[in-house]
Structure formats: C-alpha cells, structure tokens
Short mmCIF file of C-alpha atoms in Angstrom, two decimals:
data_model
loop_
_atom_site.label_atom_id
_atom_site.label_comp_id
_atom_site.label_asym_id
_atom_site.label_seq_id
_atom_site.Cartn_x
_atom_site.Cartn_y
_atom_site.Cartn_z
CA MET A 322 -6.34 3.66 -21.75
CA SER A 323 -8.87 6.13 -20.48
CA ALA A 324 -12.44 5.05 -21.15
CA SER A 325 -14.52 8.19 -21.40
CA THR A 326 -18.26 8.71 -21.28
CA ILE A 327 -19.85 11.76 -22.83
CA PRO A 328 -19.81 14.74 -20.47
CA GLY A 329 -22.56 17.27 -20.09
CA PRO A 330 -22.05 20.68 -21.67
CA ALA A 331 -21.12 22.18 -18.32
CA ALA A 332 -18.08 19.91 -18.13
CA SER A 333 -16.83 20.73 -21.61
CA LEU A 334 -13.72 22.73 -22.42
CA ALA A 335 -15.24 24.63 -25.33
CA ALA A 336 -19.03 25.08 -25.38
CA GLU A 337 -21.20 26.74 -28.01
CA VAL A 338 -24.91 27.38 -27.60
CA GLY A 339 -26.00 25.90 -30.91
CA PRO A 340 -25.64 27.38 -34.38
CA SER A 341 -26.17 31.13 -34.46
CA SER A 342 -27.64 32.43 -37.68
CA THR A 343 -25.63 34.93 -39.68
CA GLN A 344 -26.63 36.63 -42.90
CA ALA A 345 -27.77 34.12 -45.52
CA VAL A 346 -25.98 34.04 -48.87
CA THR A 347 -27.64 34.52 -52.22
CA ARG A 348 -27.40 32.12 -55.13
CA THR A 349 -24.97 33.08 -57.87
CA VAL A 350 -24.14 31.27 -61.12
CA VAL A 351 -21.33 31.41 -63.65
CA ALA A 352 -22.74 32.54 -66.98
CA GLY A 353 -23.12 29.66 -69.40
CA TYR A 354 -22.54 26.92 -66.81
CA GLN A 355 -25.28 27.32 -64.25
CA ALA A 356 -27.48 24.31 -64.92
CA ALA A 357 -27.32 20.67 -65.95
CA ALA A 358 -30.26 18.56 -66.99
CA ALA A 359 -31.61 15.88 -64.68
CA PRO A 360 -30.06 12.49 -65.48
CA LEU A 361 -32.01 10.13 -67.68
CA ALA A 362 -32.75 6.56 -66.71
CA ALA A 363 -29.48 4.63 -66.88
CA PRO A 364 -29.02 1.11 -68.17
CA VAL A 365 -28.88 -1.21 -65.15
CA PRO A 366 -25.64 -3.20 -65.43
CA LEU A 367 -26.54 -5.93 -62.95
CA GLY A 368 -30.00 -7.01 -63.98
CA SER A 369 -33.48 -5.64 -64.40
CA GLY A 370 -34.79 -3.91 -61.30
CA VAL A 371 -31.43 -3.90 -59.49
CA GLY A 372 -30.14 -0.46 -58.50
CA VAL A 373 -27.42 1.08 -56.35
CA LYS A 374 -27.65 1.45 -52.55
CA GLN A 375 -24.17 2.66 -51.47
CA VAL A 376 -21.08 3.82 -53.34
CA VAL A 377 -17.55 4.44 -51.99
CA ILE A 378 -14.68 5.90 -54.06
CA GLU A 379 -10.98 5.26 -53.41
CA ASN A 380 -8.18 6.35 -55.76
CA TRP A 381 -5.80 3.44 -56.39
CA ASN A 382 -3.12 3.09 -59.08
CA ASN A 383 -3.95 6.64 -60.23
CA THR A 384 -7.56 5.83 -61.03
CA PRO A 385 -10.85 6.00 -59.11
CA TYR A 386 -12.03 2.58 -57.92
CA VAL A 387 -15.78 2.44 -57.37
CA PHE A 388 -17.07 0.08 -54.67
CA MET A 389 -20.82 -0.42 -54.93
CA ILE A 390 -23.50 -2.23 -52.93
CA ASN A 391 -26.61 -2.76 -55.00
CA THR A 392 -30.21 -3.05 -53.87
CA ASN A 393 -29.81 -6.84 -53.68
CA ASP A 394 -27.07 -6.37 -51.02
CA GLU A 395 -24.34 -7.50 -53.44
CA LEU A 396 -20.90 -5.87 -53.39
CA TYR A 397 -19.09 -5.07 -56.67
CA TYR A 398 -16.10 -2.97 -57.70
CA GLY A 399 -14.90 -1.39 -60.93
CA HIS A 400 -12.78 1.57 -62.00
CA LEU A 401 -12.72 4.53 -64.34
CA THR A 402 -10.05 4.72 -67.02
CA THR A 403 -9.05 7.06 -69.85
CA THR A 404 -9.13 5.64 -73.37
CA LEU A 405 -8.48 7.06 -76.82
CA VAL A 406 -11.64 7.38 -78.92
CA SER A 407 -11.02 5.53 -82.21
CA THR A 408 -12.92 8.00 -84.35
CA LEU A 409 -12.09 11.56 -85.38
CA PRO A 410 -11.01 13.83 -83.73
CA TYR A 411 -9.29 11.04 -81.70
CA LYS A 412 -9.86 12.61 -78.31
CA THR A 413 -9.57 10.81 -74.99
CA ALA A 414 -12.67 9.82 -73.05
CA ASN A 415 -13.37 8.46 -69.59
CA THR A 416 -14.81 4.96 -69.64
CA PHE A 417 -15.76 2.37 -67.02
CA SER A 418 -14.20 -1.08 -66.61
CA GLY A 419 -17.43 -2.87 -65.78
CA TRP A 420 -18.38 -4.52 -62.47
CA THR A 421 -16.59 -7.35 -60.67
CA PHE A 422 -18.61 -9.27 -58.06
CA VAL A 423 -17.14 -9.65 -54.54
CA THR A 424 -19.83 -10.94 -52.19
CA GLY A 425 -23.49 -11.00 -51.26
CA ALA A 426 -25.25 -10.10 -47.97
CA ALA A 427 -23.45 -6.71 -47.89
CA LYS A 428 -24.95 -3.98 -45.71
CA GLU A 429 -22.27 -1.25 -45.46
CA ILE A 430 -18.65 -0.79 -46.52
CA THR A 431 -15.74 1.52 -45.75
CA VAL A 432 -12.59 1.50 -47.91
CA ASP A 433 -9.11 2.68 -46.91
CA LEU A 434 -5.66 2.44 -48.49
CA GLY A 435 -3.75 0.25 -46.04
CA LYS A 436 -0.73 -2.07 -46.17
CA ASN A 437 1.29 -1.83 -49.42
CA ASN A 438 -1.05 1.01 -50.44
CA ASN A 439 -3.77 -1.48 -51.38
CA PRO A 440 -7.50 -0.85 -50.91
CA TYR A 441 -8.81 -2.58 -47.78
CA ILE A 442 -12.56 -3.14 -47.67
CA TYR A 443 -14.29 -3.24 -44.27
CA LEU A 444 -17.67 -4.90 -44.70
CA ILE A 445 -20.63 -5.08 -42.35
CA ASN A 446 -22.88 -7.84 -43.61
CA THR A 447 -26.59 -8.34 -43.12
CA ASN A 448 -25.88 -10.29 -39.90
CA ASN A 449 -23.99 -7.26 -38.49
CA ASP A 450 -20.64 -9.09 -38.69
CA LEU A 451 -17.55 -7.02 -39.57
CA TYR A 452 -15.06 -8.49 -42.05
CA TYR A 453 -12.10 -7.12 -43.95
CA GLY A 454 -10.35 -8.02 -47.21
CA ASN A 455 -8.17 -6.25 -49.77
CA LEU A 456 -7.50 -5.85 -53.46
CA SER A 457 -3.98 -6.28 -54.86
CA THR A 458 -2.26 -6.58 -58.21
CA GLY A 459 -0.28 -9.75 -58.85
CA THR A 460 2.62 -10.50 -61.17
CA ALA A 461 0.97 -13.41 -62.96
CA PHE A 462 -0.34 -13.15 -66.53
CA PRO A 463 -2.12 -10.97 -67.43
CA SER A 464 0.04 -8.33 -65.75
CA ASN A 465 -1.51 -6.04 -63.13
CA GLN A 466 -4.59 -8.20 -62.82
CA VAL A 467 -6.55 -7.28 -59.70
CA ALA A 468 -7.19 -10.03 -57.16
CA PHE A 469 -9.26 -10.13 -53.97
CA SER A 470 -7.79 -11.62 -50.78
CA GLY A 471 -10.98 -13.12 -49.40
CA TRP A 472 -12.66 -12.16 -46.11
CA SER A 473 -11.31 -12.23 -42.54
CA PHE A 474 -13.64 -11.87 -39.54
CA LEU A 475 -13.13 -9.02 -37.03
CA THR A 476 -16.21 -8.85 -34.80
CA GLY A 477 -19.96 -9.25 -34.56
CA ALA A 478 -22.68 -6.78 -33.50
CA ALA A 479 -21.27 -4.07 -35.83
CA LYS A 480 -23.41 -1.07 -36.77
CA ASP A 481 -21.04 1.47 -38.34
CA VAL A 482 -17.30 1.52 -39.11
CA THR A 483 -14.81 4.30 -39.94
CA VAL A 484 -11.15 3.72 -40.83
CA GLY A 485 -8.06 5.97 -40.94
CA GLN A 486 -4.25 5.92 -40.84
CA TRP A 487 -2.07 7.07 -37.91
CA ASN A 488 1.65 6.58 -37.27
CA GLY A 489 1.85 4.07 -40.11
CA ASN A 490 -0.94 1.89 -38.67
CA THR A 491 -4.58 1.42 -39.62
CA TYR A 492 -7.08 2.46 -36.91
CA ILE A 493 -10.66 1.23 -36.97
CA TYR A 494 -13.49 3.09 -35.18
CA LEU A 495 -16.52 0.90 -34.55
CA ILE A 496 -20.02 1.72 -33.35
CA ASN A 497 -21.68 -1.53 -32.30
CA THR A 498 -25.36 -2.43 -32.10
CA ASN A 499 -25.43 -1.16 -28.48
CA ASN A 500 -24.26 2.27 -29.72
CA ASP A 501 -20.88 1.87 -27.98
CA LEU A 502 -17.85 3.40 -29.71
CA TYR A 503 -14.56 1.46 -29.79
CA PHE A 504 -11.25 1.75 -31.60
CA GLY A 505 -8.70 -0.88 -32.56
CA ASN A 506 -5.64 -1.01 -34.79
CA TRP A 507 -3.43 -3.22 -36.89
CA TYR A 508 0.26 -3.53 -36.08
CA THR A 509 3.15 -5.39 -37.69
CA THR A 510 5.22 -7.80 -35.63
CA THR A 511 9.01 -7.83 -35.76
CA SER A 512 11.14 -10.95 -35.70
CA THR A 513 12.78 -11.86 -32.37
CA THR A 514 14.04 -15.29 -33.40
CA PHE A 515 16.96 -16.61 -35.38
CA PRO A 516 16.60 -17.45 -38.14
CA PRO A 517 14.03 -14.64 -38.50
CA VAL A 518 10.39 -15.48 -39.20
CA PRO A 519 8.27 -13.38 -41.54
CA SER A 520 6.53 -10.41 -39.94
CA GLN A 521 2.78 -10.60 -39.35
CA THR A 522 0.06 -7.97 -39.35
CA LEU A 523 -2.17 -8.50 -36.31
CA PHE A 524 -5.16 -6.80 -34.73
CA ALA A 525 -4.54 -5.22 -31.31
CA GLY A 526 -8.09 -5.68 -30.03
CA TRP A 527 -10.93 -3.27 -29.21
CA ASN A 528 -10.71 -0.31 -26.80
CA PHE A 529 -13.87 1.31 -25.43
CA ILE A 530 -14.30 5.08 -25.81
CA THR A 531 -17.92 5.95 -25.05
CA GLY A 532 -21.54 4.88 -25.18
CA ALA A 533 -24.58 6.58 -26.75
CA ALA A 534 -22.75 7.03 -30.08
CA LYS A 535 -24.82 7.87 -33.16
CA GLN A 536 -22.29 9.06 -35.76
CA VAL A 537 -18.50 9.47 -35.75
CA SER A 538 -16.14 11.14 -38.24
CA VAL A 539 -12.35 10.95 -37.98
CA ASP A 540 -9.78 13.44 -39.27
CA LEU A 541 -5.99 13.55 -38.74
CA TRP A 542 -4.96 16.99 -37.38
CA ARG A 543 -1.86 18.22 -35.55
CA GLY A 544 -0.49 14.69 -35.98
CA TYR A 545 -3.34 12.96 -34.07
CA PRO A 546 -6.70 11.36 -34.98
CA TYR A 547 -9.53 13.74 -34.03
CA LEU A 548 -12.95 12.18 -33.53
CA TYR A 549 -16.17 14.16 -34.11
CA LEU A 550 -19.10 12.47 -32.40
CA ILE A 551 -22.85 13.03 -32.60
CA ASN A 552 -24.41 11.25 -29.63
CA SER A 553 -27.93 9.94 -29.07
CA ASN A 554 -28.98 13.38 -27.77
CA ASP A 555 -27.88 14.97 -31.08
CA GLU A 556 -24.96 16.75 -29.37
CA LEU A 557 -21.69 17.24 -31.24
CA TYR A 558 -18.34 16.69 -29.47
CA TYR A 559 -14.70 16.26 -30.45
CA GLY A 560 -11.67 14.58 -28.88
CA ASN A 561 -8.45 12.89 -29.96
CA LEU A 562 -6.35 9.77 -29.50
CA TYR A 563 -2.79 10.10 -28.17
CA PHE A 564 -0.01 8.06 -26.60
CA ALA A 565 0.54 9.00 -22.97
CA GLN A 566 4.05 9.53 -21.63
CA LYS A 567 5.87 6.23 -20.98
CA THR A 568 3.23 4.34 -23.00
CA LEU A 569 4.81 2.17 -25.65
CA PRO A 570 3.21 1.95 -29.10
CA PRO A 571 1.49 -1.23 -30.30
CA PRO A 572 1.66 -4.13 -29.78
CA ILE A 573 2.65 -3.47 -26.14
CA GLY A 574 0.71 -0.29 -25.40
CA HIS A 575 -2.55 1.21 -26.55
CA ALA A 576 -3.49 4.78 -27.33
CA SER A 577 -5.46 6.85 -24.80
CA PHE A 578 -8.38 9.18 -25.44
CA SER A 579 -8.38 12.86 -24.48
CA GLY A 580 -12.01 13.07 -23.39
CA TRP A 581 -14.82 14.97 -25.11
CA ASN A 582 -15.21 18.69 -25.83
CA PHE A 583 -18.75 19.95 -26.48
CA ILE A 584 -19.43 22.03 -29.61
CA THR A 585 -23.19 22.23 -30.15
CA GLY A 586 -26.57 20.58 -29.75
CA ALA A 587 -29.28 19.88 -32.33
CA ALA A 588 -26.75 18.17 -34.64
CA LYS A 589 -28.04 15.88 -37.36
CA GLN A 590 -25.04 15.31 -39.66
CA VAL A 591 -21.43 16.52 -39.66
CA THR A 592 -18.81 16.36 -42.42
CA VAL A 593 -15.16 17.23 -41.71
CA SER A 594 -12.62 18.47 -44.27
CA GLN A 595 -9.39 20.40 -43.75
CA TRP A 596 -8.72 23.84 -45.19
CA GLN A 597 -5.81 26.16 -44.42
CA ASN A 598 -4.39 23.43 -42.13
CA ASN A 599 -7.45 23.41 -39.84
CA PRO A 600 -10.46 21.09 -39.69
CA TYR A 601 -13.64 22.68 -41.06
CA LEU A 602 -16.93 21.24 -39.84
CA TYR A 603 -20.02 21.33 -42.06
CA LEU A 604 -23.08 20.77 -39.88
CA ILE A 605 -26.67 20.03 -40.83
CA ASN A 606 -28.76 20.67 -37.72
CA SER A 607 -32.16 19.34 -36.72
CA LYS A 608 -33.82 22.20 -38.64
CA ASP A 609 -32.04 21.10 -41.85
CA GLU A 610 -29.85 24.20 -41.82
CA LEU A 611 -26.27 24.00 -43.09
CA TYR A 612 -23.49 25.77 -41.15
CA TYR A 613 -19.72 25.72 -41.14
CA GLY A 614 -17.09 26.41 -38.48
CA ASN A 615 -13.50 25.44 -37.78
CA LEU A 616 -11.11 24.41 -35.05
CA SER A 617 -7.72 26.04 -34.54
CA ALA A 618 -4.82 25.24 -32.20
CA LEU A 619 -4.95 27.07 -28.86
CA SER A 620 -2.09 25.59 -26.81
CA SER A 621 0.26 22.63 -26.74
CA SER A 622 0.53 19.95 -24.05
CA ALA A 623 2.92 17.10 -23.34
CA THR A 624 0.48 15.50 -20.87
CA ILE A 625 -2.47 15.14 -23.27
CA PRO A 626 -1.00 15.98 -26.67
CA PRO A 627 -1.32 17.87 -28.87
CA GLY A 628 -3.11 20.36 -26.57
CA THR A 629 -6.27 22.43 -26.47
CA SER A 630 -8.15 23.86 -29.43
CA LYS A 631 -10.74 26.56 -29.93
CA PHE A 632 -13.84 26.61 -32.10
CA SER A 633 -14.67 29.56 -34.35
CA GLY A 634 -18.43 29.49 -33.92
CA TRP A 635 -20.98 28.74 -36.65
CA ASN A 636 -21.61 30.53 -39.95
CA PHE A 637 -24.93 29.95 -41.73
CA ILE A 638 -24.88 28.86 -45.39
CA THR A 639 -28.38 27.68 -46.31
CA GLY A 640 -31.59 26.03 -45.18
CA ALA A 641 -33.45 22.98 -46.52
CA ALA A 642 -30.24 20.89 -46.44
CA LYS A 643 -30.49 17.09 -46.70
CA GLN A 644 -26.93 15.86 -47.41
CA VAL A 645 -23.56 17.54 -48.02
CA ALA A 646 -20.27 16.19 -49.39
CA VAL A 647 -17.05 18.24 -49.34
CA GLY A 648 -13.93 18.13 -51.52
CA GLN A 649 -10.94 20.35 -52.30
CA TRP A 650 -10.33 22.07 -55.63
CA GLN A 651 -8.16 25.07 -56.53
CA ASN A 652 -7.16 25.29 -52.84
CA ASN A 653 -10.75 25.88 -51.72
CA PRO A 654 -13.45 23.66 -50.17
CA TYR A 655 -16.20 22.73 -52.64
CA LEU A 656 -19.57 21.77 -51.17
CA TYR A 657 -22.02 19.47 -52.96
CA LEU A 658 -25.47 19.83 -51.44
CA ILE A 659 -28.64 17.80 -51.87
CA ASN A 660 -31.54 19.86 -50.56
CA SER A 661 -34.93 18.75 -49.27
CA ASN A 662 -36.34 18.88 -52.83
CA ASP A 663 -33.65 16.39 -53.96
CA ASN A 664 -31.90 19.04 -56.04
CA LEU A 665 -28.08 18.91 -56.24
CA TYR A 666 -26.04 22.13 -56.06
CA TYR A 667 -22.39 23.04 -55.62
CA GLY A 668 -20.62 26.07 -54.16
CA ASN A 669 -17.31 26.89 -52.51
CA LEU A 670 -15.72 28.79 -49.67
CA TYR A 671 -12.92 31.22 -50.51
CA THR A 672 -10.84 33.93 -48.88
CA ALA A 673 -11.93 37.48 -49.67
CA GLN A 674 -10.66 40.87 -48.49
CA THR A 675 -12.39 44.00 -47.30
CA GLN A 676 -10.76 47.42 -47.07
CA THR A 677 -10.57 48.64 -43.50
CA GLY A 678 -8.40 51.72 -44.07
CA PRO A 679 -6.72 53.81 -46.75
CA SER A 680 -4.12 51.08 -47.36
CA THR A 681 -5.20 48.21 -45.07
CA PHE A 682 -7.27 45.12 -45.88
CA THR A 683 -8.77 42.39 -43.71
CA SER A 684 -9.24 38.84 -44.93
CA TYR A 685 -12.45 36.90 -44.29
CA THR A 686 -14.12 33.70 -45.49
CA ALA A 687 -16.86 34.10 -48.09
CA PHE A 688 -19.19 31.70 -49.89
CA SER A 689 -19.66 31.67 -53.67
CA GLY A 690 -23.38 30.94 -53.68
CA TRP A 691 -25.04 27.83 -55.16
CA THR A 692 -24.96 26.52 -58.73
CA PHE A 693 -27.60 23.99 -59.75
CA LEU A 694 -26.48 20.63 -61.18
CA THR A 695 -29.46 18.25 -61.29
CA GLY A 696 -32.71 17.15 -59.72
CA ALA A 697 -33.82 13.72 -58.48
CA ALA A 698 -30.63 13.33 -56.38
CA LYS A 699 -30.50 10.74 -53.60
CA GLN A 700 -26.81 10.39 -52.61
CA ILE A 701 -23.69 12.31 -53.67
CA THR A 702 -20.04 11.28 -53.23
CA SER A 703 -17.07 13.40 -54.29
CA GLY A 704 -13.48 12.59 -55.22
CA THR A 705 -10.54 13.94 -57.21
CA TRP A 706 -9.08 12.60 -60.46
CA GLN A 707 -6.91 14.28 -63.09
CA SER A 708 -6.80 17.35 -60.79
CA ASN A 709 -10.56 17.88 -61.12
CA PRO A 710 -13.52 17.15 -58.81
CA TYR A 711 -15.45 14.01 -59.80
CA LEU A 712 -18.99 13.46 -58.56
CA TYR A 713 -20.77 10.12 -58.18
CA LEU A 714 -24.54 10.44 -58.02
CA ILE A 715 -27.23 7.96 -57.02
CA ASN A 716 -30.53 9.33 -58.27
CA SER A 717 -34.05 8.70 -57.03
CA ASN A 718 -34.30 5.63 -59.32
CA ASP A 719 -31.16 4.15 -57.67
CA ASP A 720 -29.15 4.64 -60.88
CA LEU A 721 -25.45 5.58 -60.62
CA PHE A 722 -23.79 8.33 -62.67
CA PHE A 723 -20.44 10.13 -62.68
CA SER A 724 -19.40 13.60 -63.83
CA ASN A 725 -16.75 16.24 -63.19
CA LEU A 726 -16.17 19.96 -62.89
CA TYR A 727 -13.36 21.62 -64.87
CA THR A 728 -12.06 25.05 -65.84
CA ALA A 729 -13.03 26.25 -69.31
CA LEU A 730 -12.72 29.43 -71.36
CA ILE A 731 -16.05 31.24 -71.69
CA SER A 732 -16.61 31.88 -75.40
CA THR A 733 -18.10 35.34 -74.99
CA LEU A 734 -16.43 38.64 -74.19
CA PRO A 735 -14.36 39.28 -72.09
CA TYR A 736 -13.21 35.63 -72.60
CA LYS A 737 -12.67 34.82 -68.94
CA THR A 738 -12.36 31.33 -67.53
CA GLY A 739 -15.23 29.77 -65.61
CA THR A 740 -16.23 26.52 -64.00
CA ALA A 741 -17.79 24.09 -66.47
CA PHE A 742 -19.66 20.82 -65.92
CA SER A 743 -19.08 17.68 -68.00
CA GLY A 744 -22.62 16.34 -67.81
CA TRP A 745 -23.68 12.97 -66.38
CA SER A 746 -22.43 9.61 -67.63
CA PRO A 747 -24.13 6.37 -66.51
CA PHE A 748 -22.19 3.40 -65.14
#
C-alpha cells in the first residue's frame, strides 16, 4: 500500500486558486410556503435540562432510525413510524417510537448499513476509544423486536470516524488524536476445512494514508471510494482507494491510495453529494461563503484506476454560511443552510436552458434561491422517507424536531403545484 503525505499545490494534478466569486443569487420564495415559525420549546424526553448534542439518521426496515447523543453523553435510538389517527377524518400521521438507551460516555457516532443490511454503530467514547455494535431484528416473541449486539473494541486514540461500503465490504476511515488518517476494512473468511467451519467477519487492520488531517468525507464514484480531505492548513484535496494490478483483495491484500489532488485553499467545511452521476462539492470557506463545484471523469487508467478527473471550478451561492446539509429530491440537489444568524433556509440546484440561437439552447446549472424555514437553528440533518425530504433540527435550546417538504397544490389561481412544508414536530 502506498502511504501518501499531502503534497504542496505545485505537485497537484488539478489545482484551483481558491473560490472565485461569480454573480450572487437572489432569494426567491414559493407563494404561500415561504416561511415557517421558529420551533417552540419541546418537551425533553430524557429528563429536565437534558438536550440533544448529535443526531444521525439511517433508514432501516423502510423507516428512519434516529440515533441521538444527548448533552449527558448518553446514546439512544428510536424510529419514526406511520400510524392511523383514531379520530375523524382517520388520516395517517407520523409518530415517534420513543427512545431506547444504548450506552453512556458517548462522544461521537457514525452509522452505516453493514452486514445483513443492519445498522452498525461506530462509537467514539469520552476516552477516545472506538467501538462498534449493531442493531438486528430477532425471531423471538414479540416478532421483529430490535436487539443490540453489544460493543466490540477497535482502537484507541480516535478523533473522527467515517464509514462506507466498497466491493461488498465495510471500509472505515479514521482520524486519530495525532491527526493521522487511516483506513481499515471488514472481510468475511471462507471455510478451508472439512467439515466446513462457519465464516467469520474480521477486521483487516489499519493502513496509513496521511498526516495533518482535519476533516474527511468519502463518496463512492466510478466504482471507487473517493476521499475529500481538509488538512490542517485548510487546503482541500481528493484521492481514491484502488486495488493495484496483481494485488489480491482482502484478507490477503490491501487497497492502495492514489495520492492527493489539490482543489483549493481556505476551506472550512465540505459536503459531498452526487448529481448527474458526478460528485458535487459544497464548500464553506474561511470567509463563511458557500460555493459549489463538481468533478467529472477525464481519462481512464489500469495502473491507478479509475483514472484522472477534472474539477469544474467554483460557483458562488451565498455568504454568511455556517453549516450546510445536502439531499436529493425530484432529481435535484436540495441544500439546507444554517447561516451566521442561526436561520435555516433551503434551496436547490436545477438544470436550466438559455437560447443561444434561433433554434439552439444551451443547458446550465442554476440555483432556485433561498426559502426561509426557521430561526434558532443549531444543527440540521437531512434524509429521505416516503419519497420526501425529512429534516431533523437541533435548535439553540438543544431540542430536537423533525419535519418534511412535500409537493402540494396551491389553492389560488392558476392552481399550480408548489413546495410545501409540514411544520416542526418535537421528539
């Protein structure tokens, strides 16, 4: 495996000289649906004075499971469900299961659907130890009751963890307390004895990638895991894992790393989400400005697959950006932005056309503008359920709410459809 340190910009394959400002967009709203009131104080389900610190959403068994660390460093989970309201007009409503306690001393979690499509929880505790465990549904009475496996230790000195799937295996990307970035993976053994012994899922060990790591995001593109790294100098790079020629897959061989490609400096936060089969990067820079840009395939390579890529350059969206989450709806990226005044907005990218000749048109990417949702926002997480975007909000009082966008018929002429907002519901 090639252990790579971060190169200087001069050594990069694709360099950009920071975000270049383009024309700023104006705010637009859909008539009748432009604003939602700030959430009221929610009932605290876990005791007086206890709020929410981190929330992670993972869809499992066709329902959103909510994994929550509260302000007492306790980890809980619960899920949304649809029930029939027992009073007229007998409509369905989304309700919450309530919280189930898992453990204390929780600092940070990442959740990923792993073996048997069960949610695996990767926990960094308050001692910076990394553990994993999973939920599953058993066959005992009552049916489909959720059980927790218990914790298994992976490593100490853990600072941040990201998890993703590749080639049927789970890959873990770890930043330790020395700001070193590693990856490791699970693999399943096969029986070589007779009579056969049951297969085992084992951890292949840690592989060093680079030092000076501050933040890493991982996205599967062109069949390979692409890593997007912000280093300690606030520089943004990308690179990918691959299996070199004549390298056997786990457990015998380990993946190699392509090396880093520089994108920009002055990076504060990056979120990656695919659109039109390419990774789109949403960057908040050190001036709190939000930009987007995308990678596209440039060439293929059998030596370091899949080959080189090119970056589009940056397009300015807005200033005063504090946090952004991205989801897909109606085949477009939807952005959920908390600005520096703790106001939450949403907007989306879409493909528009401009006429360039008597009968010719050129496509380009446009932004819808921002629609206000609420104030007093602290953290926003997005997901999809029932084909609609669901939002999970931690407000400035550390209370947790959920809501969703949906398509509704506007009740005034000309009776067009528009995007509506459900309002906030407390957990």
